[in-house]
Amino acid sequence: MGGVTATDGTTDSTRETTTEPAARPAHVPKQDRSRATRQRLLAAAVACLAEHGWAGSTVSVVAERAGVSRGAAQHHFPTREDLFTAAVEYVAEERSRALRALFPQGAADRREVVSALVDLYTGPLFRAALHLWVAASNEEQLRPRVTELEARVGRETHRIAVELLAADESRPGVRETVQGLLDMARGLGLANLLTDDGGRRERVVTQWAVLLDEALGTGFRD
């Protein structure tokens, strides 16, 4: 039976054949999916290290947190050492990125810089890195990579701190002062693993800002 003719000359059957199909979801290339899975596994490995330490961070635990199968995890990282060696690099890259992004427009004063550096060392990335240090002290396969990457990140941290603090390292004692600041921040990060004494930390940050102004001079953001 023919379709009913409409006033515009088309029929029901014609209308049915000319209806546009629903838009299909955008296809995600296999390479992009693989990269996204790898990224999730690395982020999950760092989070597991920060929360559970080395002993509690198995491939199965990381895979579950990342929302992938153990087989998929082992496709990207065949062994536990492969996974956490890559996580070392991920931690280093994330810490460096966080440092570079601290003050895109420049800091208002040195106390602001000191506070941001201390926050960096008391955050989850530092906690994850610390667990990797401890693991590397007992894992021969991890130790060389952790040692190399921490040395590189340490140099990058020092360089950025010098820039943010407007420190002139040609002056005697300035380099040691900046390094002392970073050592202090790392020490607060270690203390923060056991107790979160925010009040004391704020007083220490304020005092260090005063000391830096005295040691580095008044040329900040002139």
Coordinates of C-alpha atoms in Angstrom, one line a residue:
M1 CA 0.0 0.0 0.0
G2 CA 1.4 3.4 -1.0
G3 CA 2.3 6.1 1.5
V4 CA 0.0 9.0 2.1
T5 CA 0.9 12.0 0.0
A6 CA 1.7 15.1 2.0
T7 CA 1.1 18.7 1.0
D8 CA 4.7 19.1 0.0
G9 CA 4.4 16.2 -2.4
T10 CA 6.4 13.6 -0.3
T11 CA 5.0 10.4 1.0
D12 CA 5.5 8.7 4.4
S13 CA 7.8 6.1 2.9
T14 CA 9.8 8.9 1.2
R15 CA 10.1 10.6 4.6
E16 CA 11.4 7.4 6.2
T17 CA 14.1 6.9 3.6
T18 CA 15.3 10.5 3.8
T19 CA 15.6 10.6 7.6
E20 CA 19.3 11.3 8.6
P21 CA 20.9 8.6 10.8
A22 CA 21.9 9.5 14.3
A23 CA 25.5 10.7 14.7
R24 CA 27.9 8.0 15.7
P25 CA 30.3 8.6 18.7
A26 CA 33.6 9.9 17.5
H27 CA 36.1 7.1 16.9
V28 CA 39.1 7.2 19.2
P29 CA 42.2 5.9 17.5
K30 CA 43.8 2.8 19.0
Q31 CA 47.0 4.6 19.7
D32 CA 45.2 7.3 21.7
R33 CA 43.4 4.7 23.7
S34 CA 46.6 2.9 24.4
R35 CA 48.3 6.2 25.5
A36 CA 45.3 7.0 27.8
T37 CA 45.5 3.5 29.4
R38 CA 49.2 3.9 30.0
Q39 CA 48.6 7.3 31.6
R40 CA 45.9 5.9 33.9
L41 CA 48.2 3.1 35.0
L42 CA 51.1 5.5 35.8
A43 CA 48.8 7.9 37.7
A44 CA 47.3 4.9 39.6
A45 CA 50.8 3.6 40.4
V46 CA 51.8 6.9 41.9
A47 CA 48.5 7.1 43.9
C48 CA 49.0 3.6 45.2
L49 CA 52.6 4.3 46.2
A50 CA 51.5 7.4 48.1
E51 CA 48.7 5.6 49.9
H52 CA 50.0 2.0 50.3
G53 CA 53.7 2.2 49.9
W54 CA 55.8 -0.3 47.9
A55 CA 54.7 -3.4 49.6
G56 CA 51.0 -2.7 49.0
S57 CA 51.4 -1.6 45.4
T58 CA 51.1 -4.7 43.4
V59 CA 50.3 -4.7 39.7
S60 CA 46.8 -6.1 40.4
V61 CA 46.1 -3.3 42.9
V62 CA 47.3 -0.6 40.4
A63 CA 45.3 -2.2 37.5
E64 CA 42.2 -2.2 39.6
R65 CA 42.6 1.4 40.5
A66 CA 43.3 2.3 36.9
G67 CA 40.1 0.5 35.8
V68 CA 41.9 -2.0 33.5
S69 CA 42.5 -5.7 33.6
R70 CA 45.8 -7.1 34.9
G71 CA 46.4 -8.4 31.4
A72 CA 46.1 -4.9 30.0
A73 CA 48.5 -3.6 32.6
Q74 CA 51.0 -6.3 31.8
H75 CA 50.7 -5.5 28.1
H76 CA 52.0 -2.0 28.9
F77 CA 54.4 -3.0 31.7
P78 CA 55.4 -6.7 31.7
T79 CA 56.8 -6.7 35.2
R80 CA 56.2 -4.8 38.4
E81 CA 59.6 -3.3 38.1
D82 CA 58.8 -2.0 34.6
L83 CA 55.6 -0.4 35.9
F84 CA 57.2 1.4 38.9
T85 CA 60.4 2.4 36.9
A86 CA 58.0 4.2 34.5
A87 CA 56.2 5.6 37.5
V88 CA 59.5 7.1 38.7
E89 CA 59.8 9.0 35.5
Y90 CA 56.1 10.0 35.8
V91 CA 56.7 11.4 39.3
A92 CA 59.7 13.3 38.1
E93 CA 57.9 14.8 35.2
E94 CA 54.9 15.8 37.3
R95 CA 57.0 17.4 40.0
S96 CA 58.9 19.4 37.4
R97 CA 55.7 20.4 35.7
A98 CA 54.2 21.5 39.1
L99 CA 57.3 23.5 39.8
R100 CA 57.3 25.3 36.5
A101 CA 53.6 26.1 36.9
L102 CA 53.9 27.6 40.4
F103 CA 53.9 31.3 39.4
P104 CA 53.3 31.9 35.7
Q105 CA 52.9 35.7 36.5
G106 CA 55.6 35.9 39.2
A107 CA 55.3 35.7 42.9
A108 CA 54.2 38.6 45.1
D109 CA 56.9 38.1 47.7
R110 CA 59.4 35.5 48.9
R111 CA 57.1 34.1 51.6
E112 CA 54.7 33.1 48.8
V113 CA 57.5 31.2 47.1
V114 CA 58.6 29.5 50.3
S115 CA 55.1 28.4 51.1
A116 CA 54.6 27.0 47.6
L117 CA 57.8 25.0 47.7
V118 CA 56.9 23.6 51.1
D119 CA 53.4 22.7 49.8
L120 CA 55.1 20.8 46.9
Y121 CA 57.2 18.7 49.3
T122 CA 54.2 18.0 51.6
G123 CA 51.9 16.9 48.8
P124 CA 51.1 13.5 47.3
L125 CA 53.7 13.6 44.6
F126 CA 56.5 13.9 47.2
R127 CA 54.9 11.1 49.3
A128 CA 54.9 8.8 46.3
A129 CA 58.5 9.8 45.5
L130 CA 59.5 9.1 49.0
H131 CA 58.1 5.6 48.8
L132 CA 60.1 5.1 45.6
W133 CA 63.3 6.2 47.4
V134 CA 62.7 3.6 50.1
A135 CA 61.9 0.9 47.6
A136 CA 65.0 1.8 45.6
S137 CA 67.2 1.3 48.7
N138 CA 66.3 -2.4 48.5
E139 CA 65.5 -3.0 44.9
E140 CA 68.6 -3.1 42.7
Q141 CA 66.6 -2.7 39.4
L142 CA 65.0 0.6 40.7
R143 CA 68.0 2.2 42.4
P144 CA 69.9 3.5 39.4
R145 CA 66.9 5.0 37.8
V146 CA 65.6 6.6 41.0
T147 CA 69.1 8.0 41.8
E148 CA 69.5 9.5 38.3
L149 CA 66.0 11.0 38.2
E150 CA 66.1 12.4 41.7
A151 CA 69.4 14.1 40.9
R152 CA 67.9 15.6 37.8
V153 CA 64.7 16.8 39.6
G154 CA 66.9 18.2 42.4
R155 CA 68.8 20.3 39.9
E156 CA 65.6 21.5 38.3
T157 CA 64.0 22.3 41.6
H158 CA 67.1 24.3 42.6
R159 CA 67.1 26.2 39.3
I160 CA 63.4 27.1 39.6
A161 CA 63.8 28.1 43.2
V162 CA 66.7 30.4 42.3
E163 CA 64.6 32.0 39.6
L164 CA 61.4 32.4 41.7
L165 CA 63.4 33.9 44.7
A166 CA 65.3 36.3 42.4
A167 CA 68.5 34.9 44.0
D168 CA 71.9 36.0 42.7
E169 CA 74.1 32.9 43.1
S170 CA 77.2 34.8 42.2
R171 CA 77.1 36.2 45.7
P172 CA 78.9 34.1 48.4
G173 CA 76.5 31.9 50.4
V174 CA 73.4 32.4 48.2
R175 CA 73.6 28.9 46.6
E176 CA 73.9 27.3 50.0
T177 CA 71.0 29.4 51.3
V178 CA 68.7 28.2 48.5
Q179 CA 69.7 24.6 49.0
G180 CA 69.1 25.0 52.7
L181 CA 65.6 26.1 52.0
L182 CA 64.9 23.1 49.8
D183 CA 66.4 20.8 52.5
M184 CA 64.1 22.4 55.0
A185 CA 61.1 21.9 52.8
R186 CA 62.0 18.3 52.3
G187 CA 62.4 17.8 56.1
L188 CA 58.9 19.3 56.6
G189 CA 57.6 16.8 54.0
L190 CA 59.1 13.9 55.9
A191 CA 57.6 15.2 59.2
N192 CA 54.3 15.6 57.5
L193 CA 54.1 11.8 56.9
L194 CA 53.5 11.3 60.6
T195 CA 51.7 14.5 61.7
D196 CA 50.1 17.4 59.9
D197 CA 51.3 20.3 62.1
G198 CA 50.1 23.1 59.8
G199 CA 50.5 25.8 62.4
R200 CA 54.1 25.1 63.1
R201 CA 54.8 24.8 59.4
E202 CA 53.4 28.2 58.8
R203 CA 55.6 29.8 61.4
V204 CA 58.6 28.1 59.9
V205 CA 57.7 29.3 56.4
T206 CA 57.3 32.9 57.7
Q207 CA 60.7 32.8 59.5
W208 CA 62.5 31.4 56.4
A209 CA 61.0 34.2 54.3
V210 CA 62.5 36.7 56.7
L211 CA 65.9 34.9 56.6
L212 CA 65.8 34.8 52.8
D213 CA 65.1 38.5 52.5
E214 CA 68.1 39.2 54.8
A215 CA 70.4 36.7 53.0
L216 CA 69.4 37.4 49.4
G217 CA 68.8 41.2 49.6
T218 CA 66.0 43.4 48.7
G219 CA 66.1 43.0 44.9
F220 CA 63.0 40.8 44.8
R221 CA 60.8 41.9 41.8
D222 CA 62.5 45.4 41.6

